[in-house]
Amino acid sequence: MRAMMLVRLAATDFADRVTVIPTPAPHGLDAVGQRVDGVVAAHMLGHLDLNARRAFIEWIAARLPDDGVALLTVSGDAAPSPDIVAVEEAQVGRHIYRATHHSPDAHTYESLFEVCDGDAVLRSRVVTGTWHRVTADEIRSSAEPHGLRVVEPRPGVVLLRRR
């Protein structure tokens, strides 16, 4: 999954200002340092169990300055549909990086990651795991005791800021 994020990041003007830690959250995050001006946790909180999500929120609260912000994506109100397939694709140089995500049921996922040169698949890997539904209310109940205010600019997105 980091490969797709890095491919998208490489196409931006701010790639040199972003740090990607190659360790699953919340483990390894202390390598970032004692202060973070911003955090983006997009489409990843569901991979963490409740204790790991709470630890991640505590980590954010301990490092986010008064003018910092954390952007997190959360699940919608509806239960996920098991027949939805999401495809991400990005090109770097002549290689195309593709991720196909599928949820066989509401609590598991299967992702196929491919690196292609034209129509030829150079590498592929299937990753499976569990998925937990995460709501804005759950984030709020974890964040507010740590002095973080939750703002919902639109459904599926929450911002964490100092009070």
XYZ file of C-alpha atoms in Angstrom:
163
model
C 0.000 0.000 0.000
C 2.889 2.348 0.675
C 4.024 1.766 -2.902
C 0.831 3.326 -4.278
C 1.122 6.230 -1.867
C 4.752 6.814 -2.821
C 3.919 6.690 -6.528
C 1.208 9.344 -6.038
C 3.530 11.392 -3.815
C 6.329 11.330 -6.405
C 4.061 13.207 -8.793
C 3.648 16.155 -6.400
C 5.685 19.268 -5.729
C 5.993 18.562 -2.009
C 7.481 15.060 -2.038
C 10.657 16.362 -0.377
C 8.614 17.639 2.605
C 6.917 14.333 3.434
C 8.291 11.527 5.577
C 7.030 8.003 5.047
C 7.814 5.522 7.796
C 8.069 1.943 6.466
C 6.580 0.445 9.633
C 2.891 -0.177 10.309
C 1.270 2.446 12.547
C 1.438 3.076 15.397
C 4.738 1.166 15.765
C 7.774 3.022 14.526
C 6.125 6.451 14.559
C 8.541 7.727 17.189
C 11.116 7.872 14.380
C 9.238 10.932 13.111
C 10.219 13.104 16.076
C 8.574 15.089 18.815
C 6.626 17.529 16.646
C 4.580 17.059 13.498
C 2.952 19.998 11.734
C 0.496 17.754 9.961
C -0.624 14.170 9.661
C -2.507 12.474 6.842
C -4.018 9.081 7.622
C -6.070 8.299 4.539
C -7.818 4.970 4.117
C -5.652 3.227 6.685
C -7.314 3.482 10.099
C -9.496 0.448 9.390
C -6.368 -1.686 9.200
C -5.686 -0.938 12.880
C -7.530 -2.557 15.762
C -9.168 -0.335 18.389
C -6.125 -0.243 20.699
C -3.778 0.654 17.846
C -6.152 3.409 16.645
C -6.277 4.858 20.169
C -2.473 4.718 20.417
C -2.223 6.503 17.065
C -4.574 9.293 18.233
C -2.528 9.653 21.447
C 0.645 9.860 19.343
C -0.912 12.650 17.263
C -2.071 14.505 20.385
C 1.420 14.368 21.897
C 3.082 15.909 18.809
C 0.603 18.205 17.072
C 1.330 21.910 17.718
C -1.376 24.520 18.218
C -1.398 25.392 14.507
C -1.078 21.779 13.286
C -3.770 19.612 11.778
C -4.312 15.905 11.256
C -6.536 14.761 8.400
C -8.054 11.311 8.790
C -10.509 9.453 6.607
C -13.231 7.450 8.321
C -15.924 5.011 7.268
C -19.280 6.277 6.147
C -22.481 5.531 8.004
C -23.424 2.662 5.706
C -21.875 -0.769 6.068
C -19.385 -1.507 3.302
C -20.622 -3.435 0.322
C -18.627 -6.622 -0.225
C -18.934 -6.442 -4.011
C -17.169 -3.075 -4.443
C -13.822 -3.176 -6.240
C -11.549 -0.115 -6.172
C -8.696 0.293 -8.639
C -5.854 2.779 -8.237
C -3.333 3.354 -10.975
C -0.394 5.706 -11.424
C 2.543 5.873 -13.788
C 6.149 6.670 -12.899
C 8.486 6.567 -15.870
C 7.442 3.703 -18.100
C 6.024 1.574 -15.257
C 2.402 1.544 -14.246
C 1.644 0.802 -10.597
C -1.807 -0.665 -10.043
C -3.699 -1.664 -6.908
C -7.006 -3.496 -7.050
C -8.858 -3.651 -3.736
C -11.768 -5.966 -3.002
C -13.696 -6.701 0.197
C -15.050 -10.261 0.223
C -17.078 -9.310 3.322
C -17.466 -6.379 5.722
C -14.411 -7.293 7.816
C -11.740 -8.473 5.385
C -9.971 -7.151 2.328
C -7.883 -8.482 -0.505
C -5.564 -6.248 -2.517
C -3.657 -7.093 -5.681
C -0.598 -4.890 -6.269
C 1.000 -4.927 -9.718
C 3.919 -3.243 -11.441
C 3.436 -3.243 -15.215
C 5.457 -2.320 -18.272
C 2.768 -1.758 -20.868
C 0.578 -4.870 -20.799
C 3.279 -7.024 -19.179
C 2.990 -7.571 -15.424
C 6.521 -7.390 -13.989
C 5.596 -8.056 -10.365
C 2.423 -8.785 -8.486
C 1.488 -9.507 -4.913
C -1.790 -10.293 -3.173
C -2.263 -8.990 0.362
C -5.172 -9.968 2.607
C -6.175 -8.771 6.039
C -8.887 -7.587 8.356
C -10.722 -4.294 8.191
C -12.492 -2.464 11.005
C -15.145 0.157 10.449
C -14.021 3.486 11.950
C -16.486 6.307 12.524
C -16.056 10.001 13.237
C -17.703 9.437 16.641
C -15.052 6.847 17.529
C -12.278 9.269 16.566
C -13.977 12.000 18.604
C -14.189 9.798 21.706
C -10.476 8.942 21.368
C -9.303 12.478 20.513
C -11.245 14.791 22.834
C -9.758 13.404 26.103
C -6.341 14.340 24.677
C -7.275 17.960 23.981
C -8.020 17.515 20.287
C -11.073 18.991 18.613
C -12.707 17.033 15.779
C -14.004 18.928 12.755
C -15.873 17.152 9.963
C -15.508 19.253 6.791
C -17.351 16.596 4.786
C -18.580 13.032 5.278
C -15.722 10.563 5.531
C -13.116 13.166 6.532
C -12.210 14.412 9.997
C -9.666 17.015 11.017
C -7.980 16.963 14.405
C -6.863 20.311 15.819
C -5.901 21.663 19.203
C -8.828 23.148 21.095
